[in-house]
């Protein structure tokens, strides 16, 4: 026996039986049924994306903020003979574009008379313009996204369309200012007097309002009435002569009628006294503040004043201002300002028209004061004093003063203080001035010149002079010279006040008697901007002075 062979382990042979064949066959079957690995992953992702997209898409939100133009309430409103637009806000959490579908139904109808879809971005307002005949309607809207998902319909809003306007213009009548279409009535109201004008519907029963304006005030004003009712409106013609009031009717849908033109006349109130800005017989104050804004203080004739009102003018470049004269021929005292012109680098004189109530009329614009004779020319009668070269003297003037009519020709005149000279410009017509005449004296630049009027009853204008250094105030009577009133006698200067230095009283002025006692008063602006009046007083011995200042604003 071979011992080595008998002790070595034996190898087991692998059996190639049915088990191995089955395994191989099974693996082959799996390989044959399954797709390649790459195709399997792509397909899985695609399927998952489709499932997620389908699950993530949500329908749009129900539209909100339903509105119309012209505006109506959702519960109902009226649209006139104009284009109608329906509007609604649409929204969606996961879409970039939406469609808003609008439907309009006649009230009581079941089929839409308009059915339209318009595109809109989420969060924006979709709008649809509709053209509808007169009638009553209801409308709704819903939103749809790109994948066909829709919101629910909104509730219905309603409106009515009325395309028939009032077929007759309104009637107009007034007791104070009767119809003047046939000419000037025998009796009619005065300018600056409020008049009541009655507007009527002319039998049109769905008129619910009127719009009116005038030839002297173009601002349109609307007044509401009960259907077919009348309305009383108030208008104040500011000048004498012919005027017009215009009015048209409005129905409940805003449709307007033709316009009625009502002609009427106002009597002129005549020429206002110097310093009377509103025609009530009492003198008033115009004052420019430090910023060049004009304030009106309406006098009551007893030395008291109404609270400051806006004078409707701002001239920050004004060097000076004065008022005593009507420059545009309407009978009202106008304002003259000395203003710097940056383009020409010189000062100019401007007239700002008074509307008759103490307020500058912006519609009239400002008019420049000019000299009829810009250069000496004997053939045109342009002859000034010896040495005159045509200079208007206010290009670098310190002051302009409106003293009224100095030569009795019915035209307003001007004084211009330039350096040591005082020049008189007699008015010719409109905003035209004659060649200047120099007043005697050469120290006029030492003074502020004021024009209180004729103080001594001799028919000649007198002056008050404020000495700039001392603040003393002097009275200077006018004398009759070869070229009209002059003030060239220093010995005749009488001190009437003290303490009015330019530092404490930057602005001093006078328009004569403010409190009705027949004595001229002084007014001005103090350092803190307060407008103050100092009443004129005559002492028992005949001396003149001023009482304690009274602040008015």
Coordinates of C-alpha atoms in Angstrom, one line a residue:
X1 CA 0.0 0.0 0.0
X2 CA 1.3 3.4 -0.9
X3 CA 1.1 5.5 2.3
X4 CA 1.6 8.8 0.6
X5 CA -1.3 8.4 -1.6
X6 CA -3.4 7.1 1.1
X7 CA -3.0 10.2 3.4
X8 CA -3.4 13.1 0.7
X9 CA -6.8 14.8 0.6
X10 CA -8.9 14.3 -2.4
X11 CA -10.3 17.2 -4.7
X12 CA -14.0 17.3 -5.3
X13 CA -14.9 17.7 -8.8
X14 CA -17.4 20.4 -9.8
X15 CA -20.5 18.9 -11.1
X16 CA -21.7 20.3 -14.4
X17 CA -25.3 19.4 -13.8
X18 CA -28.6 21.1 -14.1
X19 CA -28.0 23.7 -11.3
X20 CA -25.3 25.6 -13.2
X21 CA -27.3 25.5 -16.4
X22 CA -30.3 26.9 -14.6
X23 CA -28.2 29.8 -13.2
X24 CA -26.8 30.6 -16.6
X25 CA -30.2 30.4 -18.2
X26 CA -31.6 32.6 -15.5
X27 CA -29.0 35.3 -16.0
X28 CA -29.5 35.2 -19.7
X29 CA -33.2 35.7 -19.3
X30 CA -32.7 38.8 -17.2
X31 CA -30.3 40.3 -19.6
X32 CA -32.7 39.7 -22.5
X33 CA -35.7 41.3 -20.7
X34 CA -34.1 44.4 -19.2
X35 CA -33.1 47.5 -21.3
X36 CA -29.6 48.8 -21.3
X37 CA -28.6 50.5 -18.1
X38 CA -28.4 54.0 -19.6
X39 CA -31.8 53.8 -21.2
X40 CA -33.3 52.6 -18.0
X41 CA -32.0 55.7 -16.0
X42 CA -33.2 58.3 -18.6
X43 CA -36.6 56.7 -18.8
X44 CA -36.9 56.8 -15.0
X45 CA -35.9 60.4 -14.8
X46 CA -38.3 61.4 -17.6
X47 CA -41.2 59.6 -15.9
X48 CA -40.4 61.1 -12.6
X49 CA -40.2 64.7 -14.1
X50 CA -43.6 64.2 -15.8
X51 CA -45.1 63.0 -12.5
X52 CA -43.6 65.9 -10.6
X53 CA -44.7 68.5 -13.3
X54 CA -48.1 67.1 -13.3
X55 CA -48.3 67.2 -9.6
X56 CA -46.8 70.8 -9.3
X57 CA -49.0 72.7 -11.8
X58 CA -51.7 74.5 -9.9
X59 CA -54.6 76.4 -11.4
X60 CA -54.4 80.2 -11.5
X61 CA -55.9 82.2 -8.6
X62 CA -59.3 83.7 -9.1
X63 CA -58.9 87.2 -10.5
X64 CA -59.5 90.1 -8.2
X65 CA -59.5 94.0 -8.2
X66 CA -62.3 94.0 -10.8
X67 CA -62.7 97.6 -12.1
X68 CA -63.9 99.6 -15.1
X69 CA -62.8 102.7 -16.9
X70 CA -64.7 105.0 -16.6
X71 CA -64.9 103.9 -13.0
X72 CA -68.0 102.2 -11.6
X73 CA -68.8 100.3 -8.5
X74 CA -69.0 96.5 -8.8
X75 CA -72.6 96.8 -7.5
X76 CA -73.5 99.1 -10.4
X77 CA -72.7 102.4 -12.1
X78 CA -73.2 104.4 -15.3
X79 CA -70.9 104.7 -18.3
X80 CA -71.6 107.4 -20.9
X81 CA -70.9 107.8 -24.5
X82 CA -67.2 106.8 -24.3
X83 CA -65.0 103.8 -24.6
X84 CA -65.4 101.2 -21.8
X85 CA -62.5 99.1 -20.4
X86 CA -62.9 96.1 -18.1
X87 CA -59.9 95.3 -15.8
X88 CA -58.9 92.5 -13.4
X89 CA -55.7 91.4 -11.7
X90 CA -54.6 87.8 -12.5
X91 CA -52.1 85.7 -10.6
X92 CA -50.6 82.2 -10.6
X93 CA -47.9 80.7 -8.4
X94 CA -46.1 78.6 -11.1
X95 CA -46.9 80.1 -14.5
X96 CA -45.1 82.8 -16.5
X97 CA -48.0 83.8 -18.7
X98 CA -51.8 83.7 -18.3
X99 CA -54.9 84.4 -20.3
X100 CA -57.8 86.4 -18.8
X101 CA -61.2 85.5 -20.2
X102 CA -63.8 88.2 -20.0
X103 CA -67.5 87.6 -20.4
X104 CA -70.3 90.2 -20.6
X105 CA -74.0 89.4 -20.4
X106 CA -77.0 91.6 -20.9
X107 CA -78.9 91.7 -17.6
X108 CA -81.3 88.8 -17.6
X109 CA -79.5 87.1 -20.6
X110 CA -77.8 83.7 -20.5
X111 CA -75.6 84.0 -23.5
X112 CA -72.6 86.4 -23.4
X113 CA -72.8 89.4 -25.7
X114 CA -69.0 89.6 -25.5
X115 CA -66.6 86.8 -24.8
X116 CA -62.9 87.5 -25.2
X117 CA -59.5 86.4 -23.9
X118 CA -56.5 88.6 -23.4
X119 CA -52.9 87.8 -22.4
X120 CA -51.4 89.1 -19.1
X121 CA -48.4 88.4 -16.9
X122 CA -49.1 87.0 -13.5
X123 CA -49.6 89.8 -10.9
X124 CA -50.5 92.3 -13.6
X125 CA -53.9 93.8 -14.6
X126 CA -55.6 92.4 -17.7
X127 CA -57.8 94.8 -19.6
X128 CA -60.4 94.4 -22.2
X129 CA -62.0 97.2 -24.2
X130 CA -65.7 96.7 -25.0
X131 CA -68.0 98.5 -27.4
X132 CA -71.5 98.2 -26.1
X133 CA -74.8 99.8 -27.0
X134 CA -77.0 101.5 -24.3
X135 CA -78.3 98.9 -21.8
X136 CA -77.7 97.1 -18.5
X137 CA -74.9 94.5 -18.2
X138 CA -73.1 92.1 -15.9
X139 CA -69.6 90.8 -16.4
X140 CA -67.1 88.3 -15.0
X141 CA -63.6 87.0 -15.6
X142 CA -61.4 84.0 -15.0
X143 CA -57.7 83.1 -15.6
X144 CA -56.1 80.2 -17.6
X145 CA -52.5 79.2 -17.7
X146 CA -50.5 77.8 -20.6
X147 CA -51.3 74.2 -19.7
X148 CA -55.0 74.8 -19.8
X149 CA -55.6 75.0 -16.0
X150 CA -58.3 77.6 -15.2
X151 CA -59.4 79.4 -12.1
X152 CA -63.0 79.6 -11.0
X153 CA -65.1 82.5 -12.5
X154 CA -65.3 85.6 -10.4
X155 CA -68.6 86.8 -9.2
X156 CA -70.6 89.2 -11.4
X157 CA -70.2 92.9 -11.4
X158 CA -72.8 95.1 -13.1
X159 CA -72.9 98.4 -15.0
X160 CA -75.2 100.4 -17.3
X161 CA -74.3 102.1 -20.6
X162 CA -76.1 105.3 -21.6
X163 CA -74.9 106.7 -24.9
X164 CA -77.7 109.3 -25.3
X165 CA -76.6 112.8 -24.1
X166 CA -78.9 115.6 -23.0
X167 CA -80.6 117.0 -26.1
X168 CA -81.0 120.6 -24.8
X169 CA -78.4 122.9 -23.3
X170 CA -79.1 124.4 -19.8
X171 CA -81.0 127.6 -19.2
X172 CA -79.3 130.5 -17.4
X173 CA -80.9 133.5 -15.6
X174 CA -79.8 136.2 -13.1
X175 CA -81.6 139.0 -11.3
X176 CA -78.4 141.0 -10.6
X177 CA -77.0 140.6 -14.2
X178 CA -80.0 140.1 -16.6
X179 CA -79.7 138.6 -20.0
X180 CA -77.7 141.0 -22.3
X181 CA -78.0 139.1 -25.6
X182 CA -80.1 141.9 -27.0
X183 CA -77.8 144.7 -25.8
X184 CA -77.1 146.5 -22.5
X185 CA -80.0 146.1 -20.1
X186 CA -81.6 149.2 -18.6
X187 CA -80.5 148.0 -15.2
X188 CA -77.6 145.7 -14.4
X189 CA -75.2 145.1 -11.5
X190 CA -71.8 146.7 -10.9
X191 CA -68.4 145.2 -11.4
X192 CA -66.9 143.6 -8.4
X193 CA -70.4 142.7 -7.2
X194 CA -71.2 139.0 -6.8
X195 CA -74.1 137.9 -8.9
X196 CA -76.3 134.7 -8.6
X197 CA -76.9 132.8 -11.8
X198 CA -79.5 130.0 -11.9
X199 CA -78.8 127.0 -14.1
X200 CA -81.7 124.9 -15.3
X201 CA -82.2 121.6 -17.0
X202 CA -84.4 122.9 -19.8
X203 CA -86.9 120.0 -19.2
X204 CA -84.3 117.2 -19.5
X205 CA -85.2 115.0 -16.5
X206 CA -81.9 112.9 -16.3
X207 CA -79.6 116.0 -15.8
X208 CA -77.8 115.6 -12.5
X209 CA -75.2 118.3 -12.8
X210 CA -73.8 121.4 -14.5
X211 CA -70.4 122.6 -15.4
X212 CA -69.9 126.4 -15.7
X213 CA -67.2 129.0 -16.2
X214 CA -66.9 132.6 -17.3
X215 CA -65.1 134.8 -19.8
X216 CA -63.2 136.4 -16.8
X217 CA -62.5 133.1 -15.0
X218 CA -61.8 130.1 -17.2
X219 CA -61.7 127.6 -14.3
X220 CA -64.5 125.0 -14.9
X221 CA -66.6 124.3 -11.8
X222 CA -69.1 121.5 -11.4
X223 CA -72.3 121.5 -9.3
X224 CA -74.6 118.5 -8.6
X225 CA -78.4 118.5 -8.5
X226 CA -81.2 116.1 -8.1
X227 CA -82.4 114.7 -11.5
X228 CA -83.7 117.6 -13.6
X229 CA -83.1 120.1 -10.8
X230 CA -81.7 123.7 -10.8
X231 CA -78.5 125.1 -9.3
X232 CA -77.5 128.6 -8.1
X233 CA -73.9 129.6 -8.7
X234 CA -72.1 132.8 -7.9
X235 CA -69.8 134.8 -10.2
X236 CA -68.2 138.2 -9.7
X237 CA -67.4 140.2 -12.9
X238 CA -64.3 142.2 -12.0
X239 CA -64.5 144.9 -14.7
X240 CA -67.3 146.9 -16.3
X241 CA -68.6 146.0 -19.8
X242 CA -69.8 142.8 -21.5
X243 CA -69.1 139.4 -20.0
X244 CA -70.2 135.8 -20.7
X245 CA -71.1 132.8 -18.5
X246 CA -70.8 129.4 -20.1
X247 CA -72.6 126.2 -18.9
X248 CA -73.4 122.7 -20.0
X249 CA -75.4 119.9 -18.5
X250 CA -74.3 116.4 -17.4
X251 CA -76.5 113.3 -17.2
X252 CA -76.0 110.4 -14.7
X253 CA -73.6 108.8 -17.2
X254 CA -71.4 111.9 -17.6
X255 CA -72.8 112.7 -21.1
X256 CA -72.7 116.4 -21.7
X257 CA -75.1 118.7 -23.5
X258 CA -74.3 121.5 -25.8
X259 CA -73.0 124.7 -24.1
X260 CA -75.1 127.7 -23.4
X261 CA -73.5 131.1 -23.7
X262 CA -75.1 133.7 -21.4
X263 CA -74.3 137.3 -22.2
X264 CA -74.5 140.0 -19.5
X265 CA -73.1 143.4 -18.7
X266 CA -71.6 145.0 -15.6
X267 CA -71.5 148.7 -14.8
X268 CA -68.0 150.2 -14.2
X269 CA -67.2 151.3 -10.7
X270 CA -65.0 154.1 -12.0
X271 CA -61.4 155.0 -11.1
X272 CA -60.3 153.8 -7.6
X273 CA -58.6 156.3 -5.3
X274 CA -54.9 155.9 -5.0
X275 CA -54.1 153.1 -2.6
X276 CA -57.6 151.6 -2.7
X277 CA -57.0 148.1 -4.1
X278 CA -60.5 146.6 -3.9
X279 CA -62.8 149.5 -4.5
X280 CA -64.4 149.7 -1.1
X281 CA -63.3 153.2 -0.5
X282 CA -60.7 152.3 2.2
X283 CA -57.0 152.3 1.4
X284 CA -55.2 149.0 1.5
X285 CA -51.6 147.9 1.7
X286 CA -49.5 145.8 -0.7
X287 CA -46.3 144.6 0.9
X288 CA -43.4 142.5 -0.5
X289 CA -41.7 140.3 2.1
X290 CA -38.0 139.6 2.1
X291 CA -38.5 136.7 -0.3
X292 CA -40.4 138.9 -2.8
X293 CA -43.8 137.4 -2.1
X294 CA -46.7 139.9 -2.3
X295 CA -49.2 140.2 0.6
X296 CA -52.4 142.1 0.6
X297 CA -53.8 143.8 3.7
X298 CA -57.3 145.0 3.1
X299 CA -58.0 148.2 5.0
X300 CA -61.3 148.7 6.9
X301 CA -61.0 152.5 6.8
X302 CA -60.5 152.8 10.6
X303 CA -56.8 151.9 10.8
X304 CA -57.5 148.1 11.1
X305 CA -56.9 145.5 8.5
X306 CA -58.1 142.1 7.5
X307 CA -55.5 139.3 7.9
X308 CA -52.9 139.1 5.2
X309 CA -54.0 137.5 2.0
X310 CA -51.9 136.1 -0.8
X311 CA -51.3 138.8 -3.4
X312 CA -50.7 136.2 -6.1
X313 CA -47.3 137.4 -7.0
X314 CA -43.7 136.4 -6.3
X315 CA -40.8 138.6 -7.5
X316 CA -37.7 137.6 -5.7
X317 CA -35.5 139.8 -7.9
X318 CA -37.6 143.0 -7.2
X319 CA -35.5 145.9 -5.9
X320 CA -38.6 148.0 -5.1
X321 CA -42.3 148.2 -5.6
X322 CA -45.0 151.0 -5.5
X323 CA -48.7 151.5 -6.2
X324 CA -51.0 154.5 -6.6
X325 CA -51.9 154.4 -10.3
X326 CA -54.0 152.6 -12.8
X327 CA -51.7 151.6 -15.7
X328 CA -53.9 149.4 -17.8
X329 CA -57.1 151.5 -18.1
X330 CA -59.5 149.3 -16.1
X331 CA -59.8 151.8 -13.2
X332 CA -57.9 149.6 -10.7
X333 CA -54.6 150.6 -8.9
X334 CA -51.8 148.4 -10.3
X335 CA -48.4 147.5 -8.8
X336 CA -45.1 148.7 -10.3
X337 CA -42.0 146.7 -9.6
X338 CA -38.3 147.5 -10.2
X339 CA -36.8 144.1 -11.1
X340 CA -33.4 142.9 -12.1
X341 CA -33.1 141.3 -15.6
X342 CA -30.3 138.8 -15.5
X343 CA -30.2 138.5 -19.3
X344 CA -29.8 142.2 -19.9
X345 CA -27.9 142.7 -16.6
X346 CA -30.0 145.7 -15.8
X347 CA -33.2 146.6 -14.0
X348 CA -36.6 147.0 -15.7
X349 CA -39.9 148.4 -14.7
X350 CA -43.0 146.2 -14.8
X351 CA -46.7 146.7 -14.3
X352 CA -48.7 143.9 -12.6
X353 CA -52.4 144.3 -13.1
X354 CA -54.8 144.4 -10.1
X355 CA -57.9 142.2 -10.7
X356 CA -60.0 144.7 -8.7
X357 CA -60.0 142.7 -5.5
X358 CA -56.5 143.5 -4.3
X359 CA -54.8 140.5 -6.0
X360 CA -52.5 140.5 -9.0
X361 CA -54.2 139.1 -12.1
X362 CA -51.8 136.4 -13.5
X363 CA -53.9 136.1 -16.7
X364 CA -53.2 139.7 -17.6
X365 CA -49.4 139.1 -17.4
X366 CA -46.9 141.8 -16.6
X367 CA -46.4 144.8 -18.9
X368 CA -43.1 146.6 -19.2
X369 CA -43.0 150.3 -18.7
X370 CA -41.0 152.0 -21.4
X371 CA -40.0 155.5 -22.5
X372 CA -41.7 156.9 -25.6
X373 CA -38.5 158.6 -26.6
X374 CA -35.7 156.0 -26.3
X375 CA -33.3 158.5 -27.9
X376 CA -33.4 162.3 -28.3
X377 CA -35.2 163.2 -31.6
X378 CA -36.6 166.7 -32.1
X379 CA -38.6 165.6 -35.2
X380 CA -40.7 163.4 -32.9
X381 CA -40.8 165.8 -30.1
X382 CA -38.3 163.8 -28.1
X383 CA -36.5 166.6 -26.4
X384 CA -35.4 166.2 -22.8
X385 CA -33.4 168.5 -20.6
X386 CA -29.9 169.6 -21.8
X387 CA -27.5 166.7 -21.8
X388 CA -30.2 164.0 -21.9
X389 CA -29.1 161.0 -23.9
X390 CA -32.2 158.8 -23.8
X391 CA -31.2 157.0 -20.6
X392 CA -34.3 155.7 -18.8
X393 CA -32.4 156.0 -15.4
X394 CA -33.9 152.9 -13.8
X395 CA -31.3 150.5 -15.2
X396 CA -29.3 150.9 -11.9
X397 CA -31.8 152.9 -9.9
X398 CA -32.3 152.5 -6.1
X399 CA -36.0 153.3 -5.9
X400 CA -39.2 153.8 -7.9
X401 CA -42.1 155.7 -6.5
X402 CA -45.7 156.0 -7.9
X403 CA -46.9 159.4 -6.6
X404 CA -50.1 159.5 -8.7
X405 CA -50.9 162.2 -11.2
X406 CA -48.3 165.0 -10.7
X407 CA -49.3 167.3 -13.6
X408 CA -53.1 167.0 -13.7
X409 CA -53.4 165.4 -17.1
X410 CA -55.2 162.3 -15.8
X411 CA -52.2 160.0 -16.3
X412 CA -50.1 158.4 -13.6
X413 CA -46.6 159.5 -13.2
X414 CA -43.4 158.0 -11.8
X415 CA -40.4 159.1 -9.7
X416 CA -37.1 157.3 -10.1
X417 CA -34.3 157.8 -7.7
X418 CA -31.0 157.1 -9.3
X419 CA -27.8 158.0 -7.4
X420 CA -28.1 161.6 -6.3
X421 CA -30.8 162.4 -8.8
X422 CA -34.5 162.2 -8.7
X423 CA -36.3 162.0 -12.1
X424 CA -39.9 162.6 -12.9
X425 CA -41.5 160.5 -15.7
X426 CA -45.0 161.8 -16.8
X427 CA -47.3 159.1 -18.1
X428 CA -48.5 159.4 -21.7
X429 CA -50.8 156.4 -22.3
X430 CA -50.9 152.8 -21.3
X431 CA -47.4 151.7 -20.2
X432 CA -45.7 154.5 -22.1
X433 CA -43.8 157.3 -20.3
X434 CA -42.6 160.7 -21.5
X435 CA -38.9 161.8 -21.5
X436 CA -37.6 162.3 -17.9
X437 CA -37.3 165.6 -16.1
X438 CA -34.7 165.9 -13.3
X439 CA -35.8 167.3 -10.0
X440 CA -33.5 169.8 -8.3
X441 CA -31.0 168.7 -5.7
X442 CA -28.1 166.2 -5.8
X443 CA -28.4 164.4 -2.5
X444 CA -31.4 162.2 -3.2
X445 CA -29.3 159.1 -2.6
X446 CA -29.1 160.0 1.1
X447 CA -32.9 159.5 1.4
X448 CA -35.7 157.0 1.0
X449 CA -38.4 158.8 -0.9
X450 CA -42.1 158.4 0.1
X451 CA -45.2 159.9 -1.6
X452 CA -48.0 160.6 0.9
X453 CA -50.0 162.8 -1.5
X454 CA -51.0 166.5 -1.2
X455 CA -50.7 167.2 2.5
X456 CA -51.2 171.0 2.6
X457 CA -54.1 171.2 0.1
X458 CA -52.3 173.4 -2.5
X459 CA -52.9 170.8 -5.3
X460 CA -49.2 169.8 -5.4
X461 CA -47.9 166.4 -4.3
X462 CA -45.7 166.5 -1.2
X463 CA -42.9 164.1 -0.2
X464 CA -41.6 162.4 2.9
X465 CA -37.9 161.7 3.1
X466 CA -36.2 159.1 5.4
X467 CA -32.6 160.0 5.9
X468 CA -30.8 156.7 5.7
X469 CA -28.0 157.4 8.1
X470 CA -29.9 158.9 11.0
X471 CA -33.4 157.4 10.4
X472 CA -34.9 160.8 10.7
X473 CA -38.1 161.5 8.6
X474 CA -38.7 164.8 6.9
X475 CA -41.7 166.3 5.1
X476 CA -41.0 168.3 1.9
X477 CA -43.7 170.3 0.2
X478 CA -44.1 170.3 -3.5
X479 CA -43.5 173.5 -5.4
X480 CA -44.7 174.5 -8.9
X481 CA -41.7 174.6 -11.2
X482 CA -41.4 175.2 -15.0
X483 CA -41.6 171.5 -15.7
X484 CA -44.3 170.7 -13.0
X485 CA -44.0 169.8 -9.4
X486 CA -40.6 169.9 -7.9
X487 CA -39.0 169.4 -4.4
X488 CA -35.8 171.3 -4.5
X489 CA -35.8 173.5 -1.4
X490 CA -33.8 171.8 1.4
X491 CA -34.7 174.6 3.8
X492 CA -38.3 173.6 3.6
X493 CA -37.6 170.1 4.9
X494 CA -39.3 169.7 8.3
X495 CA -38.5 166.8 10.6
X496 CA -41.6 164.8 11.4
X497 CA -40.1 161.5 12.9
X498 CA -37.1 159.7 14.2
X499 CA -35.8 156.2 14.6
X500 CA -36.7 154.8 11.2
X501 CA -33.3 153.5 10.1
X502 CA -33.0 151.1 7.2
X503 CA -31.6 148.5 9.6
X504 CA -34.7 148.5 11.9
X505 CA -37.2 149.3 9.2
X506 CA -36.0 147.9 5.9
X507 CA -39.2 149.0 4.1
X508 CA -41.1 152.2 4.5
X509 CA -44.1 153.4 2.4
X510 CA -47.2 155.5 2.5
X511 CA -50.4 155.7 0.5
X512 CA -51.9 158.6 2.6
X513 CA -54.7 158.3 5.1
X514 CA -55.4 154.7 6.3
X515 CA -57.6 155.3 9.4
X516 CA -60.1 157.9 8.0
X517 CA -59.0 160.9 10.1
X518 CA -57.8 162.8 7.1
X519 CA -54.1 162.7 8.1
X520 CA -51.5 160.7 6.2
X521 CA -50.1 157.6 7.9
X522 CA -46.9 155.7 7.5
X523 CA -46.5 151.9 7.1
X524 CA -43.7 149.5 6.5
X525 CA -41.9 146.3 7.3
X526 CA -39.8 146.0 10.4
X527 CA -36.6 144.0 10.7
X528 CA -38.5 140.8 11.8
X529 CA -40.8 141.0 8.9
X530 CA -43.8 142.5 10.7
X531 CA -45.9 144.9 8.8
X532 CA -46.6 147.9 11.0
X533 CA -48.7 151.1 10.6
X534 CA -47.7 154.4 12.3
X535 CA -50.7 156.7 12.4
X536 CA -50.1 160.4 11.5
X537 CA -50.9 162.9 14.3
X538 CA -51.2 166.7 14.3
X539 CA -50.3 168.3 17.7
X540 CA -52.3 171.1 19.2
X541 CA -49.7 173.6 18.1
X542 CA -49.9 172.3 14.5
X543 CA -46.8 170.1 14.6
X544 CA -46.9 166.8 12.8
X545 CA -45.7 163.5 14.0
X546 CA -46.6 159.8 14.3
X547 CA -48.3 157.7 16.9
X548 CA -47.2 154.4 18.3
X549 CA -46.8 151.7 15.6
X550 CA -49.5 149.0 15.3
X551 CA -48.5 145.6 13.9
X552 CA -51.0 144.3 11.4
X553 CA -49.2 141.2 10.2

